[in-house]
mmCIF file of C-alpha atoms and ligand atoms in Angstrom:
data_model
loop_
_atom_site.group_PDB
_atom_site.id
_atom_site.type_symbol
_atom_site.label_atom_id
_atom_site.label_comp_id
_atom_site.label_asym_id
_atom_site.label_seq_id
_atom_site.Cartn_x
_atom_site.Cartn_y
_atom_site.Cartn_z
ATOM 1 C CA MET Y 1107 -2.035 -7.044 55.301
ATOM 2 C CA LYS Y 1108 -5.003 -6.746 57.631
ATOM 3 C CA ASN Y 1109 -8.334 -6.617 55.781
ATOM 4 C CA GLU Y 1110 -9.466 -3.377 57.490
ATOM 5 C CA ILE Y 1111 -6.249 -1.588 56.511
ATOM 6 C CA LEU Y 1112 -6.583 -2.771 52.934
ATOM 7 C CA GLU Y 1113 -10.241 -1.733 52.828
ATOM 8 C CA ALA Y 1114 -9.316 1.752 54.086
ATOM 9 C CA ALA Y 1115 -6.519 1.977 51.502
ATOM 10 C CA LYS Y 1116 -8.939 0.969 48.734
ATOM 11 C CA GLN Y 1117 -11.409 3.633 49.833
ATOM 12 C CA ASN Y 1118 -8.602 6.145 49.557
ATOM 13 C CA VAL Y 1119 -8.109 5.212 45.910
ATOM 14 C CA GLU Y 1120 -11.114 7.312 44.986
ATOM 15 C CA ARG Y 1121 -9.560 10.422 46.550
ATOM 16 C CA LYS Y 1122 -5.895 9.887 45.690
ATOM 17 C CA GLY Y 1123 -6.155 7.757 42.544
ATOM 18 C CA PHE Y 1124 -3.825 5.026 43.820
ATOM 19 C CA LEU Y 1125 -3.286 2.627 46.720
ATOM 20 C CA ASP Y 1126 -1.232 4.596 49.201
ATOM 21 C CA ILE Y 1127 0.390 1.733 51.130
ATOM 22 C CA ASP Y 1128 3.895 1.984 52.579
ATOM 23 C CA LEU Y 1129 6.270 -0.569 51.124
ATOM 24 C CA ASP Y 1130 9.465 -1.954 52.599
ATOM 25 C CA PRO Y 1131 12.154 0.232 50.941
ATOM 26 C CA GLU Y 1132 14.355 -2.887 50.677
ATOM 27 C CA MET Y 1133 11.750 -4.730 48.636
ATOM 28 C CA ASP Y 1134 12.855 -5.903 45.178
ATOM 29 C CA LEU Y 1135 9.948 -4.515 43.156
ATOM 30 C CA PHE Y 1136 11.177 -5.998 39.880
ATOM 31 C CA ALA Y 1137 11.194 -9.520 41.374
ATOM 32 C CA ALA Y 1138 7.826 -8.949 43.077
ATOM 33 C CA ILE Y 1139 6.233 -7.804 39.816
ATOM 34 C CA GLU Y 1140 7.635 -10.825 37.950
ATOM 35 C CA ARG Y 1141 6.198 -13.106 40.660
ATOM 36 C CA LEU Y 1142 2.771 -11.432 40.412
ATOM 37 C CA LYS Y 1143 2.737 -11.764 36.627
ATOM 38 C CA LYS Y 1144 2.939 -15.561 37.031
ATOM 39 C CA GLU Y 1145 0.645 -15.850 40.059
ATOM 40 C CA LYS Y 1146 -2.112 -13.754 38.485
ATOM 41 C CA ASN Y 1147 -1.526 -14.564 34.828
ATOM 42 C CA ALA Y 1148 -1.044 -10.835 34.329
ATOM 43 C CA VAL Y 1149 0.424 -8.944 31.399
ATOM 44 C CA VAL Y 1150 2.044 -5.528 31.842
ATOM 45 C CA LEU Y 1151 1.466 -3.193 28.881
ATOM 46 C CA ALA Y 1152 3.387 0.094 28.945
ATOM 47 C CA HIS Y 1153 3.417 3.178 26.765
ATOM 48 C CA TYR Y 1154 6.764 4.641 25.687
ATOM 49 C CA TYR Y 1155 6.106 7.682 27.872
ATOM 50 C CA GLN Y 1156 6.326 5.659 31.088
ATOM 51 C CA GLU Y 1157 9.365 6.012 33.329
ATOM 52 C CA PRO Y 1158 12.310 3.733 32.398
ATOM 53 C CA ASP Y 1159 11.806 1.273 35.316
ATOM 54 C CA ILE Y 1160 8.234 0.622 34.205
ATOM 55 C CA GLN Y 1161 9.324 0.149 30.588
ATOM 56 C CA ASP Y 1162 11.967 -2.342 31.762
ATOM 57 C CA VAL Y 1163 9.465 -4.467 33.660
ATOM 58 C CA ALA Y 1164 6.771 -4.390 30.937
ATOM 59 C CA ASP Y 1165 5.897 -7.380 28.754
ATOM 60 C CA TYR Y 1166 5.083 -5.075 25.878
ATOM 61 C CA ILE Y 1167 6.038 -1.446 25.259
ATOM 62 C CA GLY Y 1168 4.373 0.386 22.425
ATOM 63 C CA ASP Y 1169 2.482 3.283 20.949
ATOM 64 C CA SER Y 1170 -1.280 3.651 21.297
ATOM 65 C CA LEU Y 1171 -2.068 1.418 18.303
ATOM 66 C CA GLY Y 1172 0.339 -1.324 19.349
ATOM 67 C CA LEU Y 1173 -1.029 -1.259 22.884
ATOM 68 C CA ALA Y 1174 -4.637 -1.530 21.681
ATOM 69 C CA GLN Y 1175 -3.664 -4.437 19.420
ATOM 70 C CA GLN Y 1176 -1.884 -6.208 22.290
ATOM 71 C CA ALA Y 1177 -4.840 -5.612 24.588
ATOM 72 C CA GLU Y 1178 -7.165 -7.110 21.980
ATOM 73 C CA LYS Y 1179 -5.215 -10.347 21.605
ATOM 74 C CA THR Y 1180 -3.892 -11.014 25.114
ATOM 75 C CA GLN Y 1181 -4.694 -14.323 26.813
ATOM 76 C CA ALA Y 1182 -3.856 -12.911 30.266
ATOM 77 C CA ASP Y 1183 -6.489 -12.755 33.019
ATOM 78 C CA MET Y 1184 -5.263 -9.405 34.278
ATOM 79 C CA ILE Y 1185 -4.159 -6.464 32.102
ATOM 80 C CA VAL Y 1186 -1.914 -4.064 33.989
ATOM 81 C CA PHE Y 1187 -1.998 -0.886 31.945
ATOM 82 C CA ALA Y 1188 0.963 1.395 32.552
ATOM 83 C CA GLY Y 1189 -0.282 4.379 30.631
ATOM 84 C CA VAL Y 1190 -3.064 6.914 30.964
ATOM 85 C CA HIS Y 1191 -6.749 6.368 31.684
ATOM 86 C CA PHE Y 1192 -8.078 6.416 28.090
ATOM 87 C CA MET Y 1193 -5.584 3.659 27.164
ATOM 88 C CA ALA Y 1194 -6.592 1.384 30.052
ATOM 89 C CA GLU Y 1195 -10.228 2.163 29.271
ATOM 90 C CA THR Y 1196 -9.666 1.072 25.653
ATOM 91 C CA ALA Y 1197 -8.216 -2.219 26.950
ATOM 92 C CA LYS Y 1198 -11.337 -2.736 29.095
ATOM 93 C CA ILE Y 1199 -13.636 -1.892 26.175
ATOM 94 C CA LEU Y 1200 -11.929 -4.660 24.194
ATOM 95 C CA ASN Y 1201 -11.799 -7.120 27.119
ATOM 96 C CA PRO Y 1202 -14.881 -6.809 29.322
ATOM 97 C CA SER Y 1203 -14.276 -10.124 31.104
ATOM 98 C CA LYS Y 1204 -10.677 -9.335 32.067
ATOM 99 C CA LYS Y 1205 -9.537 -7.391 35.074
ATOM 100 C CA VAL Y 1206 -7.870 -4.164 33.900
ATOM 101 C CA VAL Y 1207 -5.868 -2.227 36.467
ATOM 102 C CA ILE Y 1208 -3.935 1.029 36.198
ATOM 103 C CA PRO Y 1209 -1.214 2.154 38.665
ATOM 104 C CA ASP Y 1210 -2.793 5.601 39.158
ATOM 105 C CA PHE Y 1211 -6.426 6.200 38.263
ATOM 106 C CA LYS Y 1212 -5.750 9.948 38.051
ATOM 107 C CA ALA Y 1213 -3.348 9.492 35.125
ATOM 108 C CA GLY Y 1214 -5.548 11.399 32.686
ATOM 109 C CA CYS Y 1215 -4.781 13.300 29.490
ATOM 110 C CA SER Y 1216 -5.108 17.020 28.772
ATOM 111 C CA LEU Y 1217 -6.030 16.258 25.176
ATOM 112 C CA SER Y 1218 -8.810 13.890 26.165
ATOM 113 C CA ASP Y 1219 -10.041 16.429 28.748
ATOM 114 C CA SER Y 1220 -10.201 19.110 26.041
ATOM 115 C CA CYS Y 1221 -13.177 17.322 24.483
ATOM 116 C CA PRO Y 1222 -16.099 16.836 26.898
ATOM 117 C CA PRO Y 1223 -18.818 14.573 25.408
ATOM 118 C CA PRO Y 1224 -21.798 16.970 25.975
ATOM 119 C CA LEU Y 1225 -20.025 19.808 24.116
ATOM 120 C CA PHE Y 1226 -18.828 17.498 21.386
ATOM 121 C CA LYS Y 1227 -22.359 16.137 20.916
ATOM 122 C CA LYS Y 1228 -23.578 19.693 20.205
ATOM 123 C CA PHE Y 1229 -20.655 20.283 17.826
ATOM 124 C CA LYS Y 1230 -21.519 17.079 15.986
ATOM 125 C CA GLU Y 1231 -25.165 18.165 15.683
ATOM 126 C CA GLN Y 1232 -23.980 21.342 13.936
ATOM 127 C CA HIS Y 1233 -22.395 19.159 11.217
ATOM 128 C CA PRO Y 1234 -25.109 16.564 10.515
ATOM 129 C CA ASP Y 1235 -23.675 15.394 7.184
ATOM 130 C CA HIS Y 1236 -20.199 14.673 8.636
ATOM 131 C CA ILE Y 1237 -18.811 11.407 9.945
ATOM 132 C CA VAL Y 1238 -16.583 11.504 13.032
ATOM 133 C CA ILE Y 1239 -13.005 10.241 13.185
ATOM 134 C CA SER Y 1240 -11.633 10.499 16.714
ATOM 135 C CA TYR Y 1241 -8.064 10.172 17.845
ATOM 136 C CA ILE Y 1242 -7.798 7.417 20.459
ATOM 137 C CA ASN Y 1243 -6.782 10.062 23.057
ATOM 138 C CA CYS Y 1244 -10.387 10.645 24.102
ATOM 139 C CA SER Y 1245 -12.891 9.314 26.613
ATOM 140 C CA ALA Y 1246 -15.241 6.380 26.034
ATOM 141 C CA GLY Y 1247 -18.017 8.999 25.792
ATOM 142 C CA ILE Y 1248 -16.343 10.577 22.743
ATOM 143 C CA LYS Y 1249 -15.565 7.183 21.235
ATOM 144 C CA ALA Y 1250 -19.246 6.310 21.516
ATOM 145 C CA LEU Y 1251 -20.056 9.431 19.447
ATOM 146 C CA SER Y 1252 -17.512 8.473 16.754
ATOM 147 C CA ASP Y 1253 -17.669 6.422 13.567
ATOM 148 C CA VAL Y 1254 -14.065 5.293 13.703
ATOM 149 C CA ILE Y 1255 -11.051 5.765 15.970
ATOM 150 C CA CYS Y 1256 -7.489 6.402 14.838
ATOM 151 C CA THR Y 1257 -4.057 6.723 16.418
ATOM 152 C CA SER Y 1258 -1.080 8.761 15.288
ATOM 153 C CA SER Y 1259 0.329 5.758 13.417
ATOM 154 C CA ASN Y 1260 -2.782 4.947 11.377
ATOM 155 C CA ALA Y 1261 -4.592 8.332 11.119
ATOM 156 C CA LYS Y 1262 -3.628 8.829 7.461
ATOM 157 C CA PHE Y 1263 -4.855 5.328 6.481
ATOM 158 C CA ILE Y 1264 -8.079 5.711 8.430
ATOM 159 C CA VAL Y 1265 -8.879 9.077 6.832
ATOM 160 C CA GLU Y 1266 -7.967 7.798 3.370
ATOM 161 C CA SER Y 1267 -10.243 4.789 3.821
ATOM 162 C CA PHE Y 1268 -13.128 7.235 3.218
ATOM 163 C CA PRO Y 1269 -13.961 8.743 -0.200
ATOM 164 C CA LYS Y 1270 -12.350 12.132 -0.886
ATOM 165 C CA ASP Y 1271 -15.693 13.922 -0.813
ATOM 166 C CA GLN Y 1272 -16.765 12.441 2.535
ATOM 167 C CA LYS Y 1273 -17.260 15.235 5.059
ATOM 168 C CA ILE Y 1274 -15.351 14.494 8.246
ATOM 169 C CA ILE Y 1275 -15.070 15.892 11.770
ATOM 170 C CA PHE Y 1276 -11.694 15.118 13.322
ATOM 171 C CA ALA Y 1277 -11.426 15.223 17.126
ATOM 172 C CA PRO Y 1278 -9.968 16.054 19.550
ATOM 173 C CA ASP Y 1279 -6.426 17.035 18.421
ATOM 174 C CA ARG Y 1280 -6.316 20.076 16.126
ATOM 175 C CA ASN Y 1281 -2.580 19.623 15.464
ATOM 176 C CA LEU Y 1282 -2.800 16.004 14.341
ATOM 177 C CA GLY Y 1283 -5.966 16.899 12.406
ATOM 178 C CA ALA Y 1284 -4.257 19.800 10.612
ATOM 179 C CA TYR Y 1285 -1.266 17.600 9.795
ATOM 180 C CA ILE Y 1286 -3.515 14.872 8.354
ATOM 181 C CA ASN Y 1287 -5.437 17.511 6.372
ATOM 182 C CA LYS Y 1288 -2.107 18.613 4.903
ATOM 183 C CA VAL Y 1289 -0.819 15.144 3.952
ATOM 184 C CA THR Y 1290 -4.149 13.892 2.582
ATOM 185 C CA GLY Y 1291 -5.369 17.115 0.955
ATOM 186 C CA ARG Y 1292 -8.617 16.900 2.971
ATOM 187 C CA ASP Y 1293 -10.508 19.651 4.666
ATOM 188 C CA MET Y 1294 -11.703 17.959 7.846
ATOM 189 C CA VAL Y 1295 -13.483 20.073 10.438
ATOM 190 C CA LEU Y 1296 -11.246 20.089 13.516
ATOM 191 C CA TRP Y 1297 -12.195 20.049 17.172
ATOM 192 C CA ASN Y 1298 -10.074 22.656 18.938
ATOM 193 C CA GLY Y 1299 -8.153 20.418 21.350
ATOM 194 C CA ALA Y 1300 -4.452 19.940 21.954
ATOM 195 C CA CYS Y 1301 -1.897 18.125 24.087
ATOM 196 C CA MET Y 1302 -0.215 20.280 26.733
ATOM 197 C CA VAL Y 1303 3.098 18.428 26.285
ATOM 198 C CA HIS Y 1304 3.393 18.719 22.502
ATOM 199 C CA GLU Y 1305 2.319 22.363 22.380
ATOM 200 C CA ILE Y 1306 5.122 23.449 24.694
ATOM 201 C CA PHE Y 1307 8.049 23.111 22.280
ATOM 202 C CA SER Y 1308 9.789 26.322 21.365
ATOM 203 C CA LEU Y 1309 10.471 26.802 17.664
ATOM 204 C CA GLU Y 1310 13.066 29.443 18.484
ATOM 205 C CA LYS Y 1311 14.977 27.181 20.896
ATOM 206 C CA ILE Y 1312 14.808 24.195 18.527
ATOM 207 C CA THR Y 1313 16.159 26.374 15.722
ATOM 208 C CA LYS Y 1314 19.052 27.540 17.927
ATOM 209 C CA LEU Y 1315 19.722 23.924 18.938
ATOM 210 C CA LYS Y 1316 19.853 22.958 15.262
ATOM 211 C CA VAL Y 1317 22.494 25.640 14.674
ATOM 212 C CA ARG Y 1318 24.614 24.185 17.507
ATOM 213 C CA HIS Y 1319 24.040 20.621 16.228
ATOM 214 C CA PRO Y 1320 23.965 21.043 12.432
ATOM 215 C CA GLN Y 1321 23.990 17.271 11.807
ATOM 216 C CA ALA Y 1322 21.120 16.558 14.192
ATOM 217 C CA LYS Y 1323 17.793 15.534 12.678
ATOM 218 C CA LEU Y 1324 14.526 16.725 14.190
ATOM 219 C CA LEU Y 1325 12.036 13.948 14.993
ATOM 220 C CA ALA Y 1326 8.541 15.199 15.831
ATOM 221 C CA HIS Y 1327 5.264 13.683 16.949
ATOM 222 C CA PRO Y 1328 2.266 14.924 14.902
ATOM 223 C CA GLU Y 1329 0.658 16.313 18.076
ATOM 224 C CA CYS Y 1330 3.267 19.144 17.804
ATOM 225 C CA GLU Y 1331 2.226 22.485 16.352
ATOM 226 C CA GLU Y 1332 2.609 23.178 12.631
ATOM 227 C CA PRO Y 1333 5.733 25.422 12.841
ATOM 228 C CA VAL Y 1334 7.641 22.606 14.582
ATOM 229 C CA LEU Y 1335 6.323 19.984 12.140
ATOM 230 C CA ARG Y 1336 7.338 22.213 9.224
ATOM 231 C CA ILE Y 1337 11.031 21.980 10.147
ATOM 232 C CA ALA Y 1338 10.963 18.288 11.194
ATOM 233 C CA ASP Y 1339 13.012 15.718 9.300
ATOM 234 C CA TYR Y 1340 10.631 12.959 10.278
ATOM 235 C CA ILE Y 1341 7.076 13.027 11.689
ATOM 236 C CA GLY Y 1342 5.514 9.936 13.212
ATOM 237 C CA SER Y 1343 3.971 8.130 16.155
ATOM 238 C CA THR Y 1344 6.241 7.147 19.029
ATOM 239 C CA THR Y 1345 6.849 3.760 17.376
ATOM 240 C CA GLY Y 1346 7.509 5.526 14.070
ATOM 241 C CA LEU Y 1347 10.035 7.891 15.677
ATOM 242 C CA LEU Y 1348 11.793 5.015 17.428
ATOM 243 C CA LYS Y 1349 12.026 2.922 14.245
ATOM 244 C CA TYR Y 1350 13.287 5.884 12.248
ATOM 245 C CA SER Y 1351 16.022 6.574 14.815
ATOM 246 C CA GLN Y 1352 17.138 2.939 14.533
ATOM 247 C CA THR Y 1353 17.263 2.687 10.755
ATOM 248 C CA ASP Y 1354 18.398 6.203 9.802
ATOM 249 C CA SER Y 1355 22.112 6.888 9.393
ATOM 250 C CA ALA Y 1356 22.356 10.166 11.374
ATOM 251 C CA LYS Y 1357 24.182 10.147 14.708
ATOM 252 C CA GLU Y 1358 22.285 12.944 16.479
ATOM 253 C CA TYR Y 1359 18.582 13.626 16.924
ATOM 254 C CA ILE Y 1360 16.469 16.324 18.526
ATOM 255 C CA VAL Y 1361 13.312 14.626 19.764
ATOM 256 C CA ALA Y 1362 10.076 16.638 19.892
ATOM 257 C CA THR Y 1363 7.808 14.420 21.944
ATOM 258 C CA GLU Y 1364 7.507 13.268 25.552
ATOM 259 C CA THR Y 1365 10.918 12.364 27.023
ATOM 260 C CA GLY Y 1366 9.986 8.760 27.951
ATOM 261 C CA ILE Y 1367 10.666 7.619 24.380
ATOM 262 C CA LEU Y 1368 14.365 8.474 24.778
ATOM 263 C CA HIS Y 1369 14.850 5.403 26.996
ATOM 264 C CA GLN Y 1370 14.109 2.988 24.122
ATOM 265 C CA MET Y 1371 15.928 5.159 21.580
ATOM 266 C CA MET Y 1372 19.113 5.143 23.671
ATOM 267 C CA LYS Y 1373 18.788 1.426 24.403
ATOM 268 C CA ALA Y 1374 18.383 0.558 20.714
ATOM 269 C CA SER Y 1375 21.115 2.934 19.468
ATOM 270 C CA PRO Y 1376 23.677 3.460 22.237
ATOM 271 C CA ASP Y 1377 26.123 5.013 19.763
ATOM 272 C CA LYS Y 1378 23.686 7.843 18.880
ATOM 273 C CA THR Y 1379 22.873 11.057 20.743
ATOM 274 C CA PHE Y 1380 19.278 12.005 21.532
ATOM 275 C CA ILE Y 1381 18.470 15.521 22.680
ATOM 276 C CA PRO Y 1382 14.993 16.318 24.071
ATOM 277 C CA ALA Y 1383 13.506 19.286 22.184
ATOM 278 C CA PRO Y 1384 13.472 22.306 24.514
ATOM 279 C CA PRO Y 1385 10.171 23.660 25.839
ATOM 280 C CA ASN Y 1386 9.345 27.383 25.775
ATOM 281 C CA ASN Y 1387 10.115 27.776 29.481
ATOM 282 C CA ASN Y 1388 12.695 26.463 31.934
ATOM 283 C CA CYS Y 1389 10.836 23.504 33.406
ATOM 284 C CA ALA Y 1390 10.749 19.889 32.248
ATOM 285 C CA CYS Y 1391 7.352 20.421 30.633
ATOM 286 C CA ASN Y 1392 7.946 17.825 27.966
ATOM 287 C CA ASP Y 1393 7.449 15.205 30.661
ATOM 288 C CA CYS Y 1394 3.747 14.343 30.555
ATOM 289 C CA PRO Y 1395 2.527 14.978 34.126
ATOM 290 C CA HIS Y 1396 -0.235 12.409 33.647
ATOM 291 C CA MET Y 1397 1.936 9.598 32.311
ATOM 292 C CA LYS Y 1398 4.497 10.278 34.997
ATOM 293 C CA LEU Y 1399 1.975 9.802 37.821
ATOM 294 C CA ASN Y 1400 2.582 6.067 37.415
ATOM 295 C CA THR Y 1401 5.538 4.672 39.383
ATOM 296 C CA LEU Y 1402 7.000 1.210 39.868
ATOM 297 C CA GLU Y 1403 5.629 1.153 43.443
ATOM 298 C CA LYS Y 1404 2.105 1.966 42.260
ATOM 299 C CA LEU Y 1405 2.457 -0.635 39.496
ATOM 300 C CA TYR Y 1406 3.349 -3.298 42.061
ATOM 301 C CA LEU Y 1407 0.485 -2.254 44.374
ATOM 302 C CA CYS Y 1408 -2.183 -2.282 41.667
ATOM 303 C CA MET Y 1409 -1.112 -5.802 40.680
ATOM 304 C CA GLU Y 1410 -0.921 -7.096 44.230
ATOM 305 C CA TYR Y 1411 -4.298 -5.702 45.353
ATOM 306 C CA GLY Y 1412 -6.165 -5.461 42.001
ATOM 307 C CA SER Y 1413 -6.937 -1.766 42.464
ATOM 308 C CA PRO Y 1414 -7.509 0.818 40.976
ATOM 309 C CA GLU Y 1415 -9.563 -1.153 38.502
ATOM 310 C CA ILE Y 1416 -11.217 0.111 35.299
ATOM 311 C CA LEU Y 1417 -14.943 -0.611 35.351
ATOM 312 C CA MET Y 1418 -17.404 0.402 32.654
ATOM 313 C CA ASP Y 1419 -21.079 0.781 31.968
ATOM 314 C CA GLU Y 1420 -21.948 -1.976 29.456
ATOM 315 C CA GLU Y 1421 -24.049 0.216 27.137
ATOM 316 C CA LEU Y 1422 -21.261 2.787 26.883
ATOM 317 C CA ARG Y 1423 -18.670 0.053 26.392
ATOM 318 C CA LEU Y 1424 -20.549 -1.468 23.453
ATOM 319 C CA ALA Y 1425 -21.056 1.935 21.812
ATOM 320 C CA ALA Y 1426 -17.345 2.794 22.252
ATOM 321 C CA LYS Y 1427 -16.199 -0.604 21.002
ATOM 322 C CA LYS Y 1428 -17.715 -0.280 17.523
ATOM 323 C CA PRO Y 1429 -15.398 2.512 16.253
ATOM 324 C CA ILE Y 1430 -12.366 0.849 17.886
ATOM 325 C CA ASP Y 1431 -13.147 -2.448 16.152
ATOM 326 C CA ARG Y 1432 -13.469 -0.553 12.896
ATOM 327 C CA MET Y 1433 -10.022 1.008 13.426
ATOM 328 C CA LEU Y 1434 -8.444 -2.369 14.212
ATOM 329 C CA GLU Y 1435 -10.024 -3.880 11.108
ATOM 330 C CA ILE Y 1436 -8.842 -1.062 8.778
ATOM 331 C CA SER Y 1437 -5.352 -1.248 10.347
ATOM 332 C CA LYS Y 1438 -5.226 -5.000 9.761
ATOM 333 C CA GLN Y 1439 -6.203 -4.542 6.132
ATOM 334 C CA ALA Y 1440 -3.486 -1.882 5.759
ATOM 335 C CA GLY Y 1441 -0.923 -4.262 7.315
ATOM 336 C CA LEU Y 1442 -0.362 -2.001 10.327
HETATM 337 P P1 LIG S 1558 1.262 7.511 20.104
HETATM 338 O O1 LIG S 1558 1.287 6.490 21.181
HETATM 339 O O2 LIG S 1558 0.266 7.145 19.052
HETATM 340 O O3 LIG S 1558 2.601 7.785 19.530
HETATM 341 O O4 LIG S 1558 0.719 8.865 20.763
HETATM 342 C C1 LIG S 1558 1.405 9.485 21.759
HETATM 343 C C2 LIG S 1558 0.564 10.025 22.830
HETATM 344 O O5 LIG S 1558 0.410 11.185 23.019
HETATM 345 C C3 LIG S 1558 -0.076 9.108 23.730
HETATM 346 O O6 LIG S 1558 -0.667 9.838 24.711
HETATM 347 FE FE1 LIG S 1559 -2.282 13.200 26.799
HETATM 348 FE FE2 LIG S 1559 -0.307 14.641 25.807
HETATM 349 FE FE3 LIG S 1559 0.109 13.222 27.996
HETATM 350 FE FE4 LIG S 1559 -0.215 11.986 25.615
HETATM 351 S S1 LIG S 1559 1.460 13.329 26.206
HETATM 352 S S2 LIG S 1559 -1.165 11.431 27.573
HETATM 353 S S3 LIG S 1559 -1.684 13.365 24.633
HETATM 354 S S4 LIG S 1559 -1.295 14.950 27.784
#
């Protein structure tokens, strides 16, 4: 590709979020991505919410904790992060010398956006005797204001690693925070944020679905609202939900989280039926619009041309790294 055309395409990344370059429709993207992995010593990390093609080409598929752990230990020169911005940013925080690329720079997160650092700083100042535990779904700016990070799979352990009388602010997800308050008996102060995908499930429609499928078990992510969690048979991170569906004896499941996870559930248990929990409207709102901005084409392009790339201010990176390191250390001690 001519240098000027590539330069123009790279300039467009800022506006569009991805390299908008026409590809030969006949091109075998799977083979091209495998070739690039070897040529560039690249590793492709994908979250369970990515589209099936991306999951199939990934070297590692996981939940937020698993992805952070993989990012920490990888020997690759290039980390291709098929997920949303805060996840790729976490990989960069842990690996400043590696090139971290993301298929679409605009793959954000409504939950992360619900907690802007300047507002959170003021909130924190109103609770001077509290420590801050932040869910990994937040910006580097919020991480830098936190004492420790958690994910949905280690939140309970992280909270319980502090004495019972320790005052805690939990940000940014009020649903996960309320759930952890319930299971740990704590009274953490919650930032009022939420995920647009997990708040969309309709209790009424799930209840009706349960009547039609009396044997089906409800699997729910803790980002769901309390009424949905109350009737769930199992609550856990995406990895937790997947593992449960593999080891449990039921044959039918209603799945209250983003639909991407169904790909691995169906692959692991082809004899079982997985029904996406219905949203409270008629659209496919339990597809995360941010996660689904990434496509196989964009994945190929970001690997081939090394753009969009995650770059970070060093002072911010170091401040955000501390609470992530603390999370990884506590998780290791807990055997997670
Ligand atoms: P986990 O990856 O921890 O299951 O969280 C899901 C999620 O919402 C990621 O954005
Ligand atoms: Fe953010 Fe929700 Fe999408 Fe996860 S599913 S990336 S929390 S908006």
